[in-house]
Amino acid sequence: MKDPQNIDTAIIRALQVDGRASFLDIARDLNAPRATIATRVQQLLDSGTVRVIAAVDPSFLGQRVIAHVSVVAEGPVRAIAEGLVRDSDTVLVSAVGGDHDLIAEVRVTSHEELHRTLANVRGLPGVAKIDTLVYTSVLKGFFISKYTGDASIDAMDTRLIALLQADGRASYRQMAAEVGLSATAVRVRVQRLLDLRIIKISAVEARGAHGRQLSMGVGLNLNGGHGEVLEQLRNSKDVEFAAETVGRFDAVATLVGRSPAALLDSLEDLRALPGIKRTASWSHLEVLKEDYARRV
């Protein structure tokens, strides 16, 4: 793994799985010197190529309805995008190329609230139409920890979550100094939040025009028996996000790659699966908002 770009890609994938993975653990997994990993991680963070943050699982926050909203504009999209970015219900807003001009991921507490949010989107000046998909199951997502319990947190936990939302790799000593606990006590509390799947700490990689990777959204219409397709979406290193949906597609996914050719290869791999009837795709031109740090 002498190619720095290959090392960086592997490091980012490791941080997406565990944002607080130690330099030593990453070095062992990648069979690389610890000093090299430490240097590359710091460069990735300092350059803004990667942010490591904590996100509270949407189910813990009561956000049990997640939707993918595609927008067609009558003219320029910047003003519409600004309205979507300001909406606290959106965690992702991207300008895309394809049949639609913008896409957004919306997280709300109920279908009634989703209807209100969609009405607000339709009311933005310049919106010609919207298409909505509701997620029925998230198959893969770095900031979905699948919280299913009945846990509670206190004010100290909330303070620690806020610190981790700002810097998911903040040391226990740094956080202890901020909140007035010992480093050991902070470690115990953070590990509890992770074990209960209240939070997930992962990496967000810059993409599109200002990033090192390209990404493509794909809508999939499936045949009756599509278990192989779902497994491919879960396990492929080229799939960053995937969900089963209700709407014009049976599933959606986000493919990532270093070049258009790499994205095409990944798309062709999906198209070759017998469980897929047809696909539709769109390119992410500029991600305008990617913010999973919701207040508790």
CSV table of C-alpha atoms in Angstrom, one decimal:
chain,number,residue,atom,x,y,z
A,1,MET,CA,0.0,0.0,0.0
A,2,LYS,CA,2.7,2.5,-1.0
A,3,ASP,CA,0.4,4.7,-3.1
A,4,PRO,CA,-0.7,7.5,-0.8
A,5,GLN,CA,-4.1,7.7,-2.5
A,6,ASN,CA,-4.8,4.0,-1.9
A,7,ILE,CA,-3.7,4.4,1.7
A,8,ASP,CA,-6.0,7.5,2.1
A,9,THR,CA,-9.0,5.6,0.7
A,10,ALA,CA,-8.4,2.6,3.0
A,11,ILE,CA,-8.0,5.0,6.0
A,12,ILE,CA,-11.2,6.7,5.2
A,13,ARG,CA,-13.1,3.4,5.0
A,14,ALA,CA,-11.6,2.4,8.4
A,15,LEU,CA,-12.8,5.7,9.9
A,16,GLN,CA,-16.2,5.3,8.4
A,17,VAL,CA,-16.5,2.0,10.2
A,18,ASP,CA,-15.1,3.3,13.5
A,19,GLY,CA,-14.4,7.0,13.7
A,20,ARG,CA,-12.3,6.6,16.9
A,21,ALA,CA,-10.2,3.7,15.6
A,22,SER,CA,-6.6,4.1,16.9
A,23,PHE,CA,-3.7,4.7,14.6
A,24,LEU,CA,-2.3,1.4,15.7
A,25,ASP,CA,-5.4,-0.5,14.9
A,26,ILE,CA,-5.7,1.1,11.5
A,27,ALA,CA,-2.0,0.4,10.8
A,28,ARG,CA,-2.4,-3.3,11.7
A,29,ASP,CA,-5.5,-3.7,9.5
A,30,LEU,CA,-3.7,-2.0,6.6
A,31,ASN,CA,-0.3,-3.6,7.2
A,32,ALA,CA,1.3,-0.1,7.2
A,33,PRO,CA,3.6,1.7,9.6
A,34,ARG,CA,1.8,3.5,12.5
A,35,ALA,CA,3.7,6.7,11.8
A,36,THR,CA,2.5,6.7,8.2
A,37,ILE,CA,-1.1,6.2,9.3
A,38,ALA,CA,-0.9,9.0,12.0
A,39,THR,CA,0.5,11.4,9.4
A,40,ARG,CA,-2.0,10.6,6.7
A,41,VAL,CA,-5.0,10.8,9.1
A,42,GLN,CA,-3.9,14.2,10.4
A,43,GLN,CA,-3.4,15.5,6.8
A,44,LEU,CA,-6.9,14.3,5.8
A,45,LEU,CA,-8.4,16.0,8.8
A,46,ASP,CA,-6.4,19.2,8.5
A,47,SER,CA,-7.2,19.5,4.8
A,48,GLY,CA,-11.0,19.1,5.3
A,49,THR,CA,-11.0,16.0,3.1
A,50,VAL,CA,-12.5,14.1,6.1
A,51,ARG,CA,-14.5,15.1,9.2
A,52,VAL,CA,-15.0,12.6,12.0
A,53,ILE,CA,-18.2,13.3,13.9
A,54,ALA,CA,-20.7,11.7,16.2
A,55,ALA,CA,-24.4,11.5,15.1
A,56,VAL,CA,-27.3,10.5,17.3
A,57,ASP,CA,-29.3,7.7,15.9
A,58,PRO,CA,-32.5,9.1,14.3
A,59,SER,CA,-34.7,6.5,16.2
A,60,PHE,CA,-33.3,7.7,19.5
A,61,LEU,CA,-34.4,11.2,18.5
A,62,GLY,CA,-37.8,9.9,17.5
A,63,GLN,CA,-37.1,10.6,13.8
A,64,ARG,CA,-38.7,7.4,12.6
A,65,VAL,CA,-39.6,8.7,9.2
A,66,ILE,CA,-36.8,9.2,6.7
A,67,ALA,CA,-37.4,10.3,3.1
A,68,HIS,CA,-35.5,11.0,0.0
A,69,VAL,CA,-36.8,14.1,-1.8
A,70,SER,CA,-36.0,14.9,-5.4
A,71,VAL,CA,-36.7,18.4,-6.7
A,72,VAL,CA,-37.2,19.7,-10.3
A,73,ALA,CA,-36.5,23.4,-10.6
A,74,GLU,CA,-38.1,25.9,-13.1
A,75,GLY,CA,-34.8,27.8,-13.3
A,76,PRO,CA,-31.6,28.2,-11.3
A,77,VAL,CA,-31.4,26.0,-8.2
A,78,ARG,CA,-29.2,27.9,-5.8
A,79,ALA,CA,-32.1,29.8,-4.1
A,80,ILE,CA,-34.0,26.5,-3.7
A,81,ALA,CA,-30.9,24.8,-2.3
A,82,GLU,CA,-30.4,27.6,0.2
A,83,GLY,CA,-34.0,27.0,1.5
A,84,LEU,CA,-33.4,23.3,1.8
A,85,VAL,CA,-30.1,23.9,3.6
A,86,ARG,CA,-31.8,26.1,6.2
A,87,ASP,CA,-34.5,23.5,6.9
A,88,SER,CA,-33.6,21.8,10.2
A,89,ASP,CA,-35.3,18.6,8.9
A,90,THR,CA,-32.7,18.1,6.1
A,91,VAL,CA,-29.5,16.3,6.8
A,92,LEU,CA,-28.3,16.1,3.2
A,93,VAL,CA,-28.8,18.5,0.3
A,94,SER,CA,-27.0,18.0,-3.0
A,95,ALA,CA,-27.2,19.5,-6.5
A,96,VAL,CA,-27.4,16.7,-8.9
A,97,GLY,CA,-27.3,16.0,-12.6
A,98,GLY,CA,-30.1,13.8,-14.1
A,99,ASP,CA,-33.9,14.0,-14.3
A,100,HIS,CA,-33.9,16.1,-11.1
A,101,ASP,CA,-31.9,19.1,-10.0
A,102,LEU,CA,-31.6,18.7,-6.2
A,103,ILE,CA,-32.0,15.9,-3.8
A,104,ALA,CA,-32.5,16.1,0.0
A,105,GLU,CA,-32.7,13.6,2.8
A,106,VAL,CA,-35.4,14.5,5.4
A,107,ARG,CA,-35.7,13.1,8.9
A,108,VAL,CA,-38.9,13.7,10.8
A,109,THR,CA,-40.9,12.2,13.7
A,110,SER,CA,-44.1,11.3,11.8
A,111,HIS,CA,-45.8,11.0,8.4
A,112,GLU,CA,-47.9,14.1,9.3
A,113,GLU,CA,-44.7,16.1,9.9
A,114,LEU,CA,-43.3,14.7,6.6
A,115,HIS,CA,-46.4,16.1,4.7
A,116,ARG,CA,-45.8,19.5,6.3
A,117,THR,CA,-42.2,19.5,5.4
A,118,LEU,CA,-42.9,18.4,1.8
A,119,ALA,CA,-45.5,21.2,1.5
A,120,ASN,CA,-42.8,23.7,2.6
A,121,VAL,CA,-40.5,22.3,-0.1
A,122,ARG,CA,-43.2,22.7,-2.8
A,123,GLY,CA,-43.7,26.2,-1.6
A,124,LEU,CA,-40.1,27.3,-2.2
A,125,PRO,CA,-39.9,29.8,-5.2
A,126,GLY,CA,-38.7,28.0,-8.3
A,127,VAL,CA,-39.8,24.5,-7.4
A,128,ALA,CA,-41.6,22.9,-10.3
A,129,LYS,CA,-42.2,19.5,-8.8
A,130,ILE,CA,-40.9,17.0,-6.2
A,131,ASP,CA,-40.8,13.2,-6.0
A,132,THR,CA,-40.6,11.5,-2.7
A,133,LEU,CA,-39.3,8.1,-1.5
A,134,VAL,CA,-39.9,6.9,2.0
A,135,TYR,CA,-37.2,4.6,3.5
A,136,THR,CA,-38.7,1.3,4.9
A,137,SER,CA,-35.3,-0.1,5.9
A,138,VAL,CA,-31.8,1.4,5.9
A,139,LEU,CA,-29.5,-1.4,4.7
A,140,LYS,CA,-26.2,0.5,5.0
A,141,GLY,CA,-25.5,3.9,6.4
A,142,PHE,CA,-22.5,5.1,8.4
A,143,PHE,CA,-24.6,7.3,10.6
A,144,ILE,CA,-27.5,4.9,11.3
A,145,SER,CA,-26.6,2.9,14.4
A,146,LYS,CA,-30.0,1.1,14.5
A,147,TYR,CA,-30.9,2.0,18.1
A,148,THR,CA,-33.7,-0.3,19.3
A,149,GLY,CA,-33.5,0.1,23.1
A,150,ASP,CA,-35.2,2.1,25.8
A,151,ALA,CA,-32.2,3.9,27.2
A,152,SER,CA,-32.0,7.4,28.8
A,153,ILE,CA,-29.3,10.0,29.0
A,154,ASP,CA,-28.5,12.8,31.3
A,155,ALA,CA,-27.2,16.3,31.0
A,156,MET,CA,-23.6,15.1,31.1
A,157,ASP,CA,-24.2,12.7,28.3
A,158,THR,CA,-25.7,15.5,26.3
A,159,ARG,CA,-22.6,17.6,26.8
A,160,LEU,CA,-20.3,14.8,25.7
A,161,ILE,CA,-22.4,14.1,22.6
A,162,ALA,CA,-22.1,17.8,21.7
A,163,LEU,CA,-18.3,17.7,22.0
A,164,LEU,CA,-18.2,14.5,19.8
A,165,GLN,CA,-20.5,16.1,17.3
A,166,ALA,CA,-17.9,18.8,16.9
A,167,ASP,CA,-14.9,16.4,16.9
A,168,GLY,CA,-15.5,12.7,16.9
A,169,ARG,CA,-11.8,12.0,17.6
A,170,ALA,CA,-11.5,14.4,20.6
A,171,SER,CA,-9.4,12.6,23.3
A,172,TYR,CA,-11.0,11.5,26.6
A,173,ARG,CA,-8.6,13.9,28.3
A,174,GLN,CA,-9.7,16.8,26.2
A,175,MET,CA,-13.4,16.1,26.9
A,176,ALA,CA,-12.7,15.5,30.6
A,177,ALA,CA,-11.2,19.0,30.9
A,178,GLU,CA,-14.3,20.5,29.2
A,179,VAL,CA,-16.9,18.7,31.4
A,180,GLY,CA,-15.1,18.4,34.7
A,181,LEU,CA,-14.9,14.6,34.9
A,182,SER,CA,-12.0,12.2,34.9
A,183,ALA,CA,-10.8,10.8,31.6
A,184,THR,CA,-11.8,7.3,32.8
A,185,ALA,CA,-15.4,8.5,33.6
A,186,VAL,CA,-15.7,10.1,30.1
A,187,ARG,CA,-14.5,6.9,28.5
A,188,VAL,CA,-17.1,4.8,30.3
A,189,ARG,CA,-19.9,7.2,29.4
A,190,VAL,CA,-18.9,7.4,25.7
A,191,GLN,CA,-18.6,3.7,25.4
A,192,ARG,CA,-22.1,3.3,26.9
A,193,LEU,CA,-23.5,5.6,24.3
A,194,LEU,CA,-21.8,3.6,21.6
A,195,ASP,CA,-22.8,0.2,23.0
A,196,LEU,CA,-26.4,1.3,23.3
A,197,ARG,CA,-26.3,2.5,19.7
A,198,ILE,CA,-27.4,6.0,20.8
A,199,ILE,CA,-24.6,7.5,18.8
A,200,LYS,CA,-22.4,6.4,15.9
A,201,ILE,CA,-19.0,8.0,15.3
A,202,SER,CA,-17.9,7.9,11.7
A,203,ALA,CA,-16.2,9.9,8.9
A,204,VAL,CA,-17.8,12.3,6.4
A,205,GLU,CA,-15.7,12.5,3.2
A,206,ALA,CA,-15.8,15.6,1.0
A,207,ARG,CA,-17.2,14.8,-2.4
A,208,GLY,CA,-18.1,16.3,-5.7
A,209,ALA,CA,-16.3,19.4,-7.0
A,210,HIS,CA,-14.4,20.1,-3.8
A,211,GLY,CA,-13.7,16.5,-2.8
A,212,ARG,CA,-11.4,13.6,-3.7
A,213,GLN,CA,-14.2,11.2,-4.6
A,214,LEU,CA,-17.2,11.3,-6.9
A,215,SER,CA,-20.6,9.9,-5.9
A,216,MET,CA,-23.7,8.7,-7.8
A,217,GLY,CA,-27.2,8.1,-6.7
A,218,VAL,CA,-29.0,5.0,-8.1
A,219,GLY,CA,-32.7,4.1,-8.0
A,220,LEU,CA,-33.4,0.4,-8.4
A,221,ASN,CA,-36.6,-1.4,-9.5
A,222,LEU,CA,-36.3,-5.0,-8.3
A,223,ASN,CA,-37.8,-8.4,-9.2
A,224,GLY,CA,-39.7,-10.5,-6.7
A,225,GLY,CA,-36.7,-12.4,-5.4
A,226,HIS,CA,-34.0,-9.8,-4.7
A,227,GLY,CA,-32.0,-11.1,-1.7
A,228,GLU,CA,-28.8,-11.1,-3.8
A,229,VAL,CA,-29.3,-7.4,-4.6
A,230,LEU,CA,-29.8,-6.4,-1.0
A,231,GLU,CA,-26.7,-8.4,0.0
A,232,GLN,CA,-24.6,-6.7,-2.7
A,233,LEU,CA,-25.8,-3.3,-1.5
A,234,ARG,CA,-24.9,-4.1,2.1
A,235,ASN,CA,-21.5,-5.6,1.4
A,236,SER,CA,-20.0,-3.7,-1.6
A,237,LYS,CA,-17.2,-1.4,-0.7
A,238,ASP,CA,-18.4,0.9,-3.5
A,239,VAL,CA,-21.8,1.4,-1.9
A,240,GLU,CA,-21.8,4.1,0.8
A,241,PHE,CA,-25.5,4.1,1.6
A,242,ALA,CA,-28.5,1.9,0.7
A,243,ALA,CA,-32.1,1.7,1.7
A,244,GLU,CA,-35.2,-0.1,0.7
A,245,THR,CA,-37.9,2.4,-0.2
A,246,VAL,CA,-41.6,2.9,-1.0
A,247,GLY,CA,-42.2,5.0,-4.1
A,248,ARG,CA,-41.0,4.9,-7.7
A,249,PHE,CA,-38.0,2.8,-6.7
A,250,ASP,CA,-37.8,-0.3,-4.5
A,251,ALA,CA,-34.3,0.7,-3.3
A,252,VAL,CA,-31.8,3.6,-3.5
A,253,ALA,CA,-28.1,3.6,-3.1
A,254,THR,CA,-25.1,5.9,-3.2
A,255,LEU,CA,-22.1,4.7,-5.2
A,256,VAL,CA,-18.7,6.2,-4.6
A,257,GLY,CA,-15.5,6.1,-6.7
A,258,ARG,CA,-12.4,8.0,-7.7
A,259,SER,CA,-13.4,8.5,-11.3
A,260,PRO,CA,-16.4,8.3,-13.7
A,261,ALA,CA,-15.0,5.0,-15.0
A,262,ALA,CA,-15.0,3.6,-11.5
A,263,LEU,CA,-18.6,4.7,-10.9
A,264,LEU,CA,-19.6,3.1,-14.2
A,265,ASP,CA,-18.0,-0.2,-13.2
A,266,SER,CA,-19.9,-0.2,-9.9
A,267,LEU,CA,-23.2,0.6,-11.7
A,268,GLU,CA,-22.6,-2.2,-14.2
A,269,ASP,CA,-22.0,-4.6,-11.4
A,270,LEU,CA,-25.4,-3.7,-10.0
A,271,ARG,CA,-27.1,-3.9,-13.4
A,272,ALA,CA,-25.7,-7.4,-13.9
A,273,LEU,CA,-27.6,-8.8,-10.9
A,274,PRO,CA,-30.6,-10.9,-11.9
A,275,GLY,CA,-32.8,-9.3,-9.2
A,276,ILE,CA,-32.7,-5.8,-10.9
A,277,LYS,CA,-35.2,-4.9,-13.6
A,278,ARG,CA,-34.0,-1.4,-14.3
A,279,THR,CA,-31.9,1.4,-12.8
A,280,ALA,CA,-31.9,5.2,-12.9
A,281,SER,CA,-28.9,7.2,-11.8
A,282,TRP,CA,-27.9,10.8,-11.0
A,283,SER,CA,-24.5,12.4,-10.4
A,284,HIS,CA,-23.8,14.4,-7.2
A,285,LEU,CA,-22.4,17.7,-8.6
A,286,GLU,CA,-22.1,19.5,-5.3
A,287,VAL,CA,-23.0,18.4,-1.8
A,288,LEU,CA,-24.3,21.6,-0.2
A,289,LYS,CA,-25.2,20.2,3.2
A,290,GLU,CA,-24.2,17.0,5.0
A,291,ASP,CA,-25.0,17.5,8.7
A,292,TYR,CA,-26.0,14.6,10.9
A,293,ALA,CA,-25.3,16.3,14.2
A,294,ARG,CA,-28.8,16.7,15.6
A,295,ARG,CA,-29.3,18.1,19.1
A,296,VAL,CA,-30.6,15.8,21.7
